[in-house]
mmCIF file of N, CA and C in Angstrom:
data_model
loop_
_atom_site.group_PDB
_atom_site.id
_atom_site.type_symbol
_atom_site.label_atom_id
_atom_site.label_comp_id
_atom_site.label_asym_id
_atom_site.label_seq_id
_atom_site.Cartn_x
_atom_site.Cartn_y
_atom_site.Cartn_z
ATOM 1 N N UNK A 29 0.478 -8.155 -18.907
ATOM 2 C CA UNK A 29 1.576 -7.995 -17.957
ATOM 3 C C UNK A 29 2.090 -9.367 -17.593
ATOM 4 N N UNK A 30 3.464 -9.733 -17.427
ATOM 5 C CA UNK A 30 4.158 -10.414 -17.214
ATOM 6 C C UNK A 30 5.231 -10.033 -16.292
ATOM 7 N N UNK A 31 5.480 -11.537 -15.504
ATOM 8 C CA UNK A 31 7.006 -11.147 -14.671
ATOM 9 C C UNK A 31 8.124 -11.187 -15.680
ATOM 10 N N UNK A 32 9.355 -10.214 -15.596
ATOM 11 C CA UNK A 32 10.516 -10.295 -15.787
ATOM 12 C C UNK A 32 11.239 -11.419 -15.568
ATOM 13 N N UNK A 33 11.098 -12.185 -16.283
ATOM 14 C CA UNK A 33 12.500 -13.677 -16.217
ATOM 15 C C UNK A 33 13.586 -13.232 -15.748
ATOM 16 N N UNK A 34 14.653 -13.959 -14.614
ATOM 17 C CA UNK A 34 15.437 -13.450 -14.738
ATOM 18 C C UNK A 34 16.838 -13.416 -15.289
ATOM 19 N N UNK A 35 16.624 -13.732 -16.632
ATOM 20 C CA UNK A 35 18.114 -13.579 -17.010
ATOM 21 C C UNK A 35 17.370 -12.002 -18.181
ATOM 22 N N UNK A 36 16.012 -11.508 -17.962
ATOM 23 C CA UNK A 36 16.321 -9.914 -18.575
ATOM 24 C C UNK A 36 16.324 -9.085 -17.405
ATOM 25 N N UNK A 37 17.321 -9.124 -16.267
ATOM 26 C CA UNK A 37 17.005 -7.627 -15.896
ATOM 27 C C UNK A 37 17.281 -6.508 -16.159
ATOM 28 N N UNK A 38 18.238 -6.508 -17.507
ATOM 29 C CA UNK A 38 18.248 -4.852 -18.085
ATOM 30 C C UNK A 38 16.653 -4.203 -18.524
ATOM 31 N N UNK A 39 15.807 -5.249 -18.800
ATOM 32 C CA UNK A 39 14.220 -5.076 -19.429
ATOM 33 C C UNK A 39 13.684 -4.823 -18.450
ATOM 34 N N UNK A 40 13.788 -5.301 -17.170
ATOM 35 C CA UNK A 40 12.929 -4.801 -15.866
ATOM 36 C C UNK A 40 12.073 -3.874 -16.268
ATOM 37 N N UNK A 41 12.353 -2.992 -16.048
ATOM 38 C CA UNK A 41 11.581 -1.438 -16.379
ATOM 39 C C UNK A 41 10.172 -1.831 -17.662
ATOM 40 N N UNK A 42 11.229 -2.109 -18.819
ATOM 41 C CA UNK A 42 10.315 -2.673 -20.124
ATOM 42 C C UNK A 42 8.984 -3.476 -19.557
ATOM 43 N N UNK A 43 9.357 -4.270 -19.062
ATOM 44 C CA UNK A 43 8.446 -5.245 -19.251
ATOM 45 C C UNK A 43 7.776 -5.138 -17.758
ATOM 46 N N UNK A 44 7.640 -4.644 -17.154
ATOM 47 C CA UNK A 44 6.331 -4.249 -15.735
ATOM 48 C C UNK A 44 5.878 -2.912 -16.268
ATOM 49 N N UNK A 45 5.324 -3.279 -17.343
ATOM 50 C CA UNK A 45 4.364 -2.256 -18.365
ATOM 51 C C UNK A 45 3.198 -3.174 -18.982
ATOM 52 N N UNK A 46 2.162 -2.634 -18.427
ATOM 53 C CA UNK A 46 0.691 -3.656 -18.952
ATOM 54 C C UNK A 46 0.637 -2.734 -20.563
ATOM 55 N N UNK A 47 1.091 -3.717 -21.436
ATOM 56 C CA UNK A 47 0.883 -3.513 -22.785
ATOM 57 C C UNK A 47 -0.713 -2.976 -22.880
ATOM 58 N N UNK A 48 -1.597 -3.621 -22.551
ATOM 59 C CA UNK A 48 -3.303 -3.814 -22.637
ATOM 60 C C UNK A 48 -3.473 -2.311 -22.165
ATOM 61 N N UNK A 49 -3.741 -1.931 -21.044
ATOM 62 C CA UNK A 49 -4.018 -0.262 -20.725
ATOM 63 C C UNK A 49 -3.436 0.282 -20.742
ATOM 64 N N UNK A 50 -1.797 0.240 -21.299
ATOM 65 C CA UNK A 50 -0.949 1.667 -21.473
ATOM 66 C C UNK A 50 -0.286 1.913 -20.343
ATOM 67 N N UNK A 51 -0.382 0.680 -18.851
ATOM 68 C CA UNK A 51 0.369 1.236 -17.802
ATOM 69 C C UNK A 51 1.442 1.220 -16.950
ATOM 70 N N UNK A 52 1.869 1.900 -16.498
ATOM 71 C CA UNK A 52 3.350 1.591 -15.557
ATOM 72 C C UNK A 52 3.369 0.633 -14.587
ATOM 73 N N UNK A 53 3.966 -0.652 -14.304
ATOM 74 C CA UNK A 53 3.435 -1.083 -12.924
ATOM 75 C C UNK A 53 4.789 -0.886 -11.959
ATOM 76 N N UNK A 54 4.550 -0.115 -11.241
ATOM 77 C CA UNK A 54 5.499 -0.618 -10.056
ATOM 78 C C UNK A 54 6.219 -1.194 -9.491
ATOM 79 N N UNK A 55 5.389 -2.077 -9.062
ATOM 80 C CA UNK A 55 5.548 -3.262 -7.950
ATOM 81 C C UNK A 55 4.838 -4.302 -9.134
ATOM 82 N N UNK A 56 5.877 -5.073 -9.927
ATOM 83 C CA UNK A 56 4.923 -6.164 -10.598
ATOM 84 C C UNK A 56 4.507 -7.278 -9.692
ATOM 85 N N UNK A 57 5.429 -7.488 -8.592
ATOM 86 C CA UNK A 57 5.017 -8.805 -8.167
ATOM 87 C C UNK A 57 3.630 -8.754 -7.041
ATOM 88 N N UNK A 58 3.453 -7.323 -7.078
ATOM 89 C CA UNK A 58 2.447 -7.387 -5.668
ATOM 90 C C UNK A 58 1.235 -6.611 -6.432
ATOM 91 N N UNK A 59 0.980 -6.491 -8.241
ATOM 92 C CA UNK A 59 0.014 -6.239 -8.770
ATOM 93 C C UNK A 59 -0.147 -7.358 -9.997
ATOM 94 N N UNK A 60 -1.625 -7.393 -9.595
ATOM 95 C CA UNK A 60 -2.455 -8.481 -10.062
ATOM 96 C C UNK A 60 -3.260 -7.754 -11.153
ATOM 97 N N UNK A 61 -4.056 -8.850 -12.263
ATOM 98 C CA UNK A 61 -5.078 -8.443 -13.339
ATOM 99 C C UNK A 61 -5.185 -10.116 -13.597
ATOM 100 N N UNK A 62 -6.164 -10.323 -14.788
ATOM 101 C CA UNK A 62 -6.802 -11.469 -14.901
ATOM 102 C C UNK A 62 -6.169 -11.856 -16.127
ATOM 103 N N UNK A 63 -5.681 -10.406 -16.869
ATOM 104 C CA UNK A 63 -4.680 -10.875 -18.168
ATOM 105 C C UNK A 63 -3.791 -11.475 -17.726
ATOM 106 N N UNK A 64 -2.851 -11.227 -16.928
ATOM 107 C CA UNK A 64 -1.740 -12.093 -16.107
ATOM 108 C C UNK A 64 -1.757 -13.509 -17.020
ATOM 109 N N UNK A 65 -0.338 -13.882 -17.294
ATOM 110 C CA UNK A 65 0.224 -15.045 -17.575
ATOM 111 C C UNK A 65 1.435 -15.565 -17.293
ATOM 112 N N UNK A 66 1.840 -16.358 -17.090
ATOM 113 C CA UNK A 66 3.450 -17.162 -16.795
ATOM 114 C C UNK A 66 3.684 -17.067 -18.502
ATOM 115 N N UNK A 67 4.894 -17.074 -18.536
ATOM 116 C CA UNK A 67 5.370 -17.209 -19.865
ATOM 117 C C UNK A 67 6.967 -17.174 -20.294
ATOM 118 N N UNK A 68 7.430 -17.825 -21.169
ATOM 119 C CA UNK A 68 8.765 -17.980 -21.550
ATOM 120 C C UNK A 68 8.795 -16.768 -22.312
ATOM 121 N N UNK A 69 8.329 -16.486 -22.984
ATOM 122 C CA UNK A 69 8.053 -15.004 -23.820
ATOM 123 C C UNK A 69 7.352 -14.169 -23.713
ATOM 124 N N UNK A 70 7.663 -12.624 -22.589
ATOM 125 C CA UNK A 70 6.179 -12.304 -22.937
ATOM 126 C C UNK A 70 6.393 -11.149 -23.323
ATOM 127 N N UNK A 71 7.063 -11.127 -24.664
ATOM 128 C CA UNK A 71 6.669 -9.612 -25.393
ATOM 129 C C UNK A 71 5.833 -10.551 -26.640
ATOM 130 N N UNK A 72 5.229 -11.888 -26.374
ATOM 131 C CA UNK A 72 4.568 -12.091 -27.006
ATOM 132 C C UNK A 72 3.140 -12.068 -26.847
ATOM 133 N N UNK A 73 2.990 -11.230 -25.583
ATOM 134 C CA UNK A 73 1.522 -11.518 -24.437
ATOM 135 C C UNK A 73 0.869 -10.197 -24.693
ATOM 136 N N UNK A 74 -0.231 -10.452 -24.848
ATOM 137 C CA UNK A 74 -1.024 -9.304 -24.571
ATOM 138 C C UNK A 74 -1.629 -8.267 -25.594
ATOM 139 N N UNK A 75 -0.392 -8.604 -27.015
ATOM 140 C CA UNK A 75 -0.818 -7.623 -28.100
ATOM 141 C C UNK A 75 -2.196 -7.735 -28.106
ATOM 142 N N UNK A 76 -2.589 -6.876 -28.534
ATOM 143 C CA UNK A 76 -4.566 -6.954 -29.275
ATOM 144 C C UNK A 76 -6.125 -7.626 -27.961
ATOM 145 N N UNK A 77 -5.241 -7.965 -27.197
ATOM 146 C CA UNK A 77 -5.882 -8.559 -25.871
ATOM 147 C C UNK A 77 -7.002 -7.565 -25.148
ATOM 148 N N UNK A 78 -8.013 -7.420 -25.074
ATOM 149 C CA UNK A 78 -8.852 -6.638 -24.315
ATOM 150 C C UNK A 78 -8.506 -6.490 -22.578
ATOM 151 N N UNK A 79 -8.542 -5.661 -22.207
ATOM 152 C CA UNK A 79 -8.475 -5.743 -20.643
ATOM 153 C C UNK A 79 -9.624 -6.565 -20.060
ATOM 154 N N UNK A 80 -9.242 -7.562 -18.984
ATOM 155 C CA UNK A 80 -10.116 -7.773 -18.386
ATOM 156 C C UNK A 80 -10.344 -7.854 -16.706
ATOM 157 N N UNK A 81 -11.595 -7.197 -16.264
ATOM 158 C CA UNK A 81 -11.409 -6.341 -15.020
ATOM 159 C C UNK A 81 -10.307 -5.482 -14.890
ATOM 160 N N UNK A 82 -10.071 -5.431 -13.145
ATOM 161 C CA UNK A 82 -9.425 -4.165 -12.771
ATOM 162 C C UNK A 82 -7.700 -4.496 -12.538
ATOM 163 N N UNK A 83 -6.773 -3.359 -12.785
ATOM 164 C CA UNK A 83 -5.763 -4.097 -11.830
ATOM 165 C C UNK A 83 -5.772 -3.767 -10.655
ATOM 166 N N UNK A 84 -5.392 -5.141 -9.601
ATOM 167 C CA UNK A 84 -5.096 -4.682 -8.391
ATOM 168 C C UNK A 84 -3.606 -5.067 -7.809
ATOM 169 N N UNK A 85 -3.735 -4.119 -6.662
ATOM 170 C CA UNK A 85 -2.658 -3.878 -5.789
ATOM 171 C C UNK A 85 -2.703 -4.695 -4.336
ATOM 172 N N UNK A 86 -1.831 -4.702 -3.978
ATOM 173 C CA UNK A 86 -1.952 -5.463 -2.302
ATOM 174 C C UNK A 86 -2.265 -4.543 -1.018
ATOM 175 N N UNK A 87 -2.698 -3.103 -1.623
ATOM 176 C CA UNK A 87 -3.230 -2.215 -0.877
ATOM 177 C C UNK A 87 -2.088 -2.114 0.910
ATOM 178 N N UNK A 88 -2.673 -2.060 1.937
ATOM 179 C CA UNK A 88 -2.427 -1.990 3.448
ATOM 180 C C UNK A 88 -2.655 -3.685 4.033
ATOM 181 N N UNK A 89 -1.663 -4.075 4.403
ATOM 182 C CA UNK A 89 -1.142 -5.437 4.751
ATOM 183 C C UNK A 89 -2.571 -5.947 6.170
ATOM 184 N N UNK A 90 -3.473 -6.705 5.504
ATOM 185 C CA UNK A 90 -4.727 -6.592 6.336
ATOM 186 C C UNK A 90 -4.953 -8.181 5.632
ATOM 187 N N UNK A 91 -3.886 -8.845 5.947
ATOM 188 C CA UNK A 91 -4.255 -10.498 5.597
ATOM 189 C C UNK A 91 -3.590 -10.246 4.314
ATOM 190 N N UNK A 92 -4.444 -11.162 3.645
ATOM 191 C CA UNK A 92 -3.976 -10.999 2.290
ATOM 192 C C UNK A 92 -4.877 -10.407 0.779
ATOM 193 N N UNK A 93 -5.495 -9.312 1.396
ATOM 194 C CA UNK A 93 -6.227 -8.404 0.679
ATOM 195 C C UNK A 93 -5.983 -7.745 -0.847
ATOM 196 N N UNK A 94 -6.753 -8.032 -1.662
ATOM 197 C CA UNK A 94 -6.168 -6.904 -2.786
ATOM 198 C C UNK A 94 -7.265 -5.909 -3.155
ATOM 199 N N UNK A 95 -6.639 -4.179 -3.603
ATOM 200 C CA UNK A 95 -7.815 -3.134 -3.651
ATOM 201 C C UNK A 95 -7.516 -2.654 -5.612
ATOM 202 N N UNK A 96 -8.112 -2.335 -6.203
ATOM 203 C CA UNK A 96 -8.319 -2.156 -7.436
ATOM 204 C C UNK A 96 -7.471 -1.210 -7.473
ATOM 205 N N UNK A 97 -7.107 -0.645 -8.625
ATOM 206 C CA UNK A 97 -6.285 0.696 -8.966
ATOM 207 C C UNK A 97 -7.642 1.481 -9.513
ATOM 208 N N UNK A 98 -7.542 2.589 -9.472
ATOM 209 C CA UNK A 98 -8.488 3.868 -9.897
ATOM 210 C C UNK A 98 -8.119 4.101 -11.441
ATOM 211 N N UNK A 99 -8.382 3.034 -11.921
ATOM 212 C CA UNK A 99 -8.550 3.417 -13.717
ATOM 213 C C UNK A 99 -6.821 2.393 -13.599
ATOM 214 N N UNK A 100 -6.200 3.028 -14.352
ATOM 215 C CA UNK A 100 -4.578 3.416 -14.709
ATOM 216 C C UNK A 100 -3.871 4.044 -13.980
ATOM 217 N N UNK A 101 -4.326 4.726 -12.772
ATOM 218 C CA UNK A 101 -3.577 5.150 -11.479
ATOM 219 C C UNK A 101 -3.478 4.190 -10.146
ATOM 220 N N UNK A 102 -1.925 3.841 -9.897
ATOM 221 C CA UNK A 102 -1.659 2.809 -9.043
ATOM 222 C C UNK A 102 -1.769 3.803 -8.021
ATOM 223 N N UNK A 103 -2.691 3.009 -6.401
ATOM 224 C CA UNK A 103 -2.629 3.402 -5.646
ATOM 225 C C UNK A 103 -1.294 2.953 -4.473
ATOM 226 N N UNK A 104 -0.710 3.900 -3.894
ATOM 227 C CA UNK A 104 0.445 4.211 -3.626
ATOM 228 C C UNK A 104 0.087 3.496 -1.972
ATOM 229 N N UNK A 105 1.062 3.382 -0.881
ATOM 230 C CA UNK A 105 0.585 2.381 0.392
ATOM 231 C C UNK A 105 1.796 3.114 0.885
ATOM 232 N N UNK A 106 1.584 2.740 2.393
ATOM 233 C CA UNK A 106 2.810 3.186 3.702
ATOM 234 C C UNK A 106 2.697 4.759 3.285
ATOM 235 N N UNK A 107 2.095 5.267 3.238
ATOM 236 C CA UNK A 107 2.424 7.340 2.921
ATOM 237 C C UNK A 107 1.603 7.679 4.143
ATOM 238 N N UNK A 108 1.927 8.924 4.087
ATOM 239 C CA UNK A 108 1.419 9.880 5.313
ATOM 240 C C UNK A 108 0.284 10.296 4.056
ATOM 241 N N UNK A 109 -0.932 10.484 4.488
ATOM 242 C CA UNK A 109 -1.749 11.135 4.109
ATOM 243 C C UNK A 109 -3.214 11.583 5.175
ATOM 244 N N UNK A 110 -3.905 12.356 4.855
ATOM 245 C CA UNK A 110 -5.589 12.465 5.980
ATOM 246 C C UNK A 110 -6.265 12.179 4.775
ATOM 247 N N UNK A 111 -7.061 10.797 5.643
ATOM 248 C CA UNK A 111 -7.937 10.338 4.856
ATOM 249 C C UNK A 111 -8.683 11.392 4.954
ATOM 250 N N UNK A 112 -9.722 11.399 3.521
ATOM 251 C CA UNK A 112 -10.317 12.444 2.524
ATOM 252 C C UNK A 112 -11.865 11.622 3.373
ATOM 253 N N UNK A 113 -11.915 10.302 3.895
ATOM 254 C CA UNK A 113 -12.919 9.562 4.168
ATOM 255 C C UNK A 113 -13.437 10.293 5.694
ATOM 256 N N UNK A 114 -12.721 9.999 6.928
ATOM 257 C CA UNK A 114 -12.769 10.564 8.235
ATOM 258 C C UNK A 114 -11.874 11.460 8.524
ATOM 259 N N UNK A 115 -10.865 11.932 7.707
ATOM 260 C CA UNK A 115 -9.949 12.802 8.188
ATOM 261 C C UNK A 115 -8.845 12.702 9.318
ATOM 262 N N UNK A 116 -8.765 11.158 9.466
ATOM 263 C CA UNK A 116 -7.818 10.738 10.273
ATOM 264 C C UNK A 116 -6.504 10.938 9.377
ATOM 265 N N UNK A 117 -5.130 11.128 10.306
ATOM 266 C CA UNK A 117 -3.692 11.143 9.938
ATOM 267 C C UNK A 117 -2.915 10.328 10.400
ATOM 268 N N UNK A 118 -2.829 9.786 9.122
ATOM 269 C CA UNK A 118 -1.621 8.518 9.262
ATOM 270 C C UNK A 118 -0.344 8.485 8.528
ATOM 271 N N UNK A 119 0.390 7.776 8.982
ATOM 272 C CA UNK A 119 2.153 7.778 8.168
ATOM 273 C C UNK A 119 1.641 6.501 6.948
ATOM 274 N N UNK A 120 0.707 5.331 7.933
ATOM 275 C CA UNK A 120 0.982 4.475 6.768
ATOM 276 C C UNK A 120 -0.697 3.912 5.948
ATOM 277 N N UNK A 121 -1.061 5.065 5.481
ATOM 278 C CA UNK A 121 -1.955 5.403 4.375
ATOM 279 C C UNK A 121 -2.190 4.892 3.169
ATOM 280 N N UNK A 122 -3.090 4.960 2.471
ATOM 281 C CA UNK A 122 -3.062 5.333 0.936
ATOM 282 C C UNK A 122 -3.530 6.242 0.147
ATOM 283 N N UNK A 123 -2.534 6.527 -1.214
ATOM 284 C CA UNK A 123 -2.628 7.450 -1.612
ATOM 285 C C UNK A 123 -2.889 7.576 -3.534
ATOM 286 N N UNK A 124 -4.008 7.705 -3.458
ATOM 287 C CA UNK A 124 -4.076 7.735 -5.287
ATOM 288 C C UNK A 124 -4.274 8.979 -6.099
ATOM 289 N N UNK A 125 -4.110 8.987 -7.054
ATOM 290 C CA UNK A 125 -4.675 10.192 -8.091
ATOM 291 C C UNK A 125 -5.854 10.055 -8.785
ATOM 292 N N UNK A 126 -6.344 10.998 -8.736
ATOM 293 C CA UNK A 126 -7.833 11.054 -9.222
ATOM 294 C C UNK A 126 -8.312 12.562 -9.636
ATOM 295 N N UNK A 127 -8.510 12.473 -10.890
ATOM 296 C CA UNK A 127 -8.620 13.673 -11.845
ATOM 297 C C UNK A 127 -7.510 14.762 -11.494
ATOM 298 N N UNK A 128 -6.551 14.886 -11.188
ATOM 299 C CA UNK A 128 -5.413 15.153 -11.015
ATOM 300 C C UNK A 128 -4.986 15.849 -9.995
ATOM 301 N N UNK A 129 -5.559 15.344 -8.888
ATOM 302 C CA UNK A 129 -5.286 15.155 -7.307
ATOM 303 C C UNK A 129 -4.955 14.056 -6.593
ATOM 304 N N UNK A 130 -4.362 14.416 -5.523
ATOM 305 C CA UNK A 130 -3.725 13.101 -5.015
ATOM 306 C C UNK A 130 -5.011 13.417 -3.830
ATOM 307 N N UNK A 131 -5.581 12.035 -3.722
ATOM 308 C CA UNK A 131 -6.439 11.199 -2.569
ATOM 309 C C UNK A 131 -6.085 10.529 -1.286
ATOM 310 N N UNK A 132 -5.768 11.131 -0.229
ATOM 311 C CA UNK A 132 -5.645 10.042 0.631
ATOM 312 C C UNK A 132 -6.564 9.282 1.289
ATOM 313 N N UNK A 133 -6.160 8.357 2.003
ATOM 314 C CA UNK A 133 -6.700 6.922 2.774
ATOM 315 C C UNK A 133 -6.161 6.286 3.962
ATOM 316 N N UNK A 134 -6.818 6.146 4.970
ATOM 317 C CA UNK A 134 -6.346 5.300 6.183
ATOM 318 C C UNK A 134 -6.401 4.022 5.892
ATOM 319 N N UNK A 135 -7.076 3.914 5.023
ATOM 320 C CA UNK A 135 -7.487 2.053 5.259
ATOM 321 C C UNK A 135 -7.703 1.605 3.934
ATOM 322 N N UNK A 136 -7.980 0.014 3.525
ATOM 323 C CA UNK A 136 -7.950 -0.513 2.670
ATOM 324 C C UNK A 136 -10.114 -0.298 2.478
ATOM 325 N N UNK A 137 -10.485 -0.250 3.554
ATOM 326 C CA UNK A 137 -11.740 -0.365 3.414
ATOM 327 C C UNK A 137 -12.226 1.018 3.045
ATOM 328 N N UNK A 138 -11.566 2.649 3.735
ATOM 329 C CA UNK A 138 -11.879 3.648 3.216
ATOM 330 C C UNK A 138 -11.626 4.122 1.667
ATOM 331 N N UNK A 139 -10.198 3.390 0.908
ATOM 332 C CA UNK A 139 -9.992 3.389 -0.046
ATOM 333 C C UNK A 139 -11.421 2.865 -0.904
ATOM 334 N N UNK A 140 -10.935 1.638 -0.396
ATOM 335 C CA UNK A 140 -12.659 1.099 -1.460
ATOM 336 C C UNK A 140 -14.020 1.549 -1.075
ATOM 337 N N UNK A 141 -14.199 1.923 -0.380
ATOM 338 C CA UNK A 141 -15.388 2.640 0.004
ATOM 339 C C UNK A 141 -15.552 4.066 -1.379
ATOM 340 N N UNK A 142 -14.524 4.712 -0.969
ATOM 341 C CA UNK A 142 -14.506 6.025 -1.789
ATOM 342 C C UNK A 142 -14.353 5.571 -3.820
ATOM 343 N N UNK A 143 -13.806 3.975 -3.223
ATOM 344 C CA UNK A 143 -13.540 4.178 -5.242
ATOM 345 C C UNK A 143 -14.851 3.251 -6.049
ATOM 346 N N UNK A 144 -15.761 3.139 -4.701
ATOM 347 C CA UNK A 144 -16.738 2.327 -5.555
ATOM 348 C C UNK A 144 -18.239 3.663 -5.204
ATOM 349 N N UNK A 145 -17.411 5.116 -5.337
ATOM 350 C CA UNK A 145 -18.598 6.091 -5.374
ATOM 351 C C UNK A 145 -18.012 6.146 -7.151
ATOM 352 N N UNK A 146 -17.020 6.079 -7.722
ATOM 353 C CA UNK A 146 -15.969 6.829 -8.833
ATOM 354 C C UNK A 146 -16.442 5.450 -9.855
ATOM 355 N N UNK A 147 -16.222 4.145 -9.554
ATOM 356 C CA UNK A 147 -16.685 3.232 -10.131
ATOM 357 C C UNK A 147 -17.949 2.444 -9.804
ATOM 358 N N UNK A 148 -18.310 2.044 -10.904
ATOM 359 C CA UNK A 148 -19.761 1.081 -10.827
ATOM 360 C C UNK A 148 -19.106 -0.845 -10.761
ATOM 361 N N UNK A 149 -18.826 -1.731 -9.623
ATOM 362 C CA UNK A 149 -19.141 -2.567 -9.991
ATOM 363 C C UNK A 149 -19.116 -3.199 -8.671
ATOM 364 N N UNK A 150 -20.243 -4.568 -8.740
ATOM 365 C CA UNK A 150 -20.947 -5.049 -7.705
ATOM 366 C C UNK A 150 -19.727 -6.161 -7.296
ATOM 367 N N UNK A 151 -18.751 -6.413 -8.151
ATOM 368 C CA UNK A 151 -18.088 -7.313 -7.528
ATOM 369 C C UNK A 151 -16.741 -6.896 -6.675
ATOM 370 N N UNK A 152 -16.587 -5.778 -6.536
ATOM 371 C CA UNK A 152 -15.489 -5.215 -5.351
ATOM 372 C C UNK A 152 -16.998 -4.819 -3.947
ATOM 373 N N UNK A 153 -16.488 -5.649 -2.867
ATOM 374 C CA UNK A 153 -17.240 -5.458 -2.100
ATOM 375 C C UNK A 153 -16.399 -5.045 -0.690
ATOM 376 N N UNK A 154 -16.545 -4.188 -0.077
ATOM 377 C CA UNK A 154 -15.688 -3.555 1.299
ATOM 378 C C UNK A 154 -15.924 -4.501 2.533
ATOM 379 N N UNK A 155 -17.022 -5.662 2.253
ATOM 380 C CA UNK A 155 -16.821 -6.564 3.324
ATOM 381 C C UNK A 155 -15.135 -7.531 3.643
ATOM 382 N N UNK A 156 -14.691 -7.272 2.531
ATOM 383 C CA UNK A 156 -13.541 -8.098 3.143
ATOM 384 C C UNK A 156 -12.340 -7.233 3.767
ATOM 385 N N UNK A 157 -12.548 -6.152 4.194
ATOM 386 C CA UNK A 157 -11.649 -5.490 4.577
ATOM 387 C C UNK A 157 -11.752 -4.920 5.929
ATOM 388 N N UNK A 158 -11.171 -4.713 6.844
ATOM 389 C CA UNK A 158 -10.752 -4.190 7.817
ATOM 390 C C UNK A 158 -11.649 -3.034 8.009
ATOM 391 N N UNK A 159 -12.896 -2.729 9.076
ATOM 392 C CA UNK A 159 -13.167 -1.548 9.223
ATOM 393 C C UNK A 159 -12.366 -0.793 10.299
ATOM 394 N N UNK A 160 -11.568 0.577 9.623
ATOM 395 C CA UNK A 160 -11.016 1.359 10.815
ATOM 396 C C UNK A 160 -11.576 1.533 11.997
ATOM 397 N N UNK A 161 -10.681 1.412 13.143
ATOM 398 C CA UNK A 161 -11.506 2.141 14.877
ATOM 399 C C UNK A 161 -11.786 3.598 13.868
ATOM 400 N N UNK A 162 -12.919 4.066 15.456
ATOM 401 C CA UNK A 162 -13.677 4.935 15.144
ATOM 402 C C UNK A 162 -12.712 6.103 15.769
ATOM 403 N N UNK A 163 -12.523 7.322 15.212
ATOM 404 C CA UNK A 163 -11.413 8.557 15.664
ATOM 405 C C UNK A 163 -11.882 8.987 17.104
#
């Protein structure tokens, strides 16, 4: 994945597509991965490239935090959802898909809490995040 230069913005669309996992990005400028490169060319980036780690998102505005995506599903921010975690209701939530349900979230810390039951790895840790008040 690469930023869009801007003298292509008819490619916009094209190119905030992570060649490497097959995925849509959104919001390129506020999702991160480790493939990431600056580049004068980058439909020259990435062919044959292994993924490495997760991509992340800028999750719920809590400093300057970033929360993983759930595989190839970007998790979605500012939504009304009840967290699936405490069952609190909020307007400005998060919201992902997961086996083909949508998940909600109050927080950046309930998000990762719940996606490191779904994933195995020791280096996303929920200490850096915001624990919600208690309902």
């Amino acid at each position: 994945m690469v930023h869009p230069h801007s003298d292509r913005h008819d490619r916009f669309g094209e190119l905030s597509h992570c060649v490497i996992r097959d995925a849509n990005i959104t919001h390129p400028f506020w999702t991160y991965c480790r493939n990431f490169r600056h580049t004068q060319h980058p439909e020259e980036l990435n062919c044959g490239e292994a993924p490495r780690g997760w991509i992340y998102a800028s999750g719920l505005f809590e400093g300057y935090v970033r929360i993983p995506w759930n595989g190839n599903n970007e998790p979605y921010v500012l939504v009304s959802v009840e967290c699936s975690v405490c069952g609190r209701q909020t307007q400005e939530g998060i919201m992902v898909e997961h086996e083909s349900m949508e998940i909600g979230f109050c927080s950046n810390y309930h998000y990762v809490q719940w996606w490191k039951t779904i994933h195995e790895d020791d280096s996303i840790d929920t200490a850096h995040f915001e624990i919600p008040p208690e309902r």
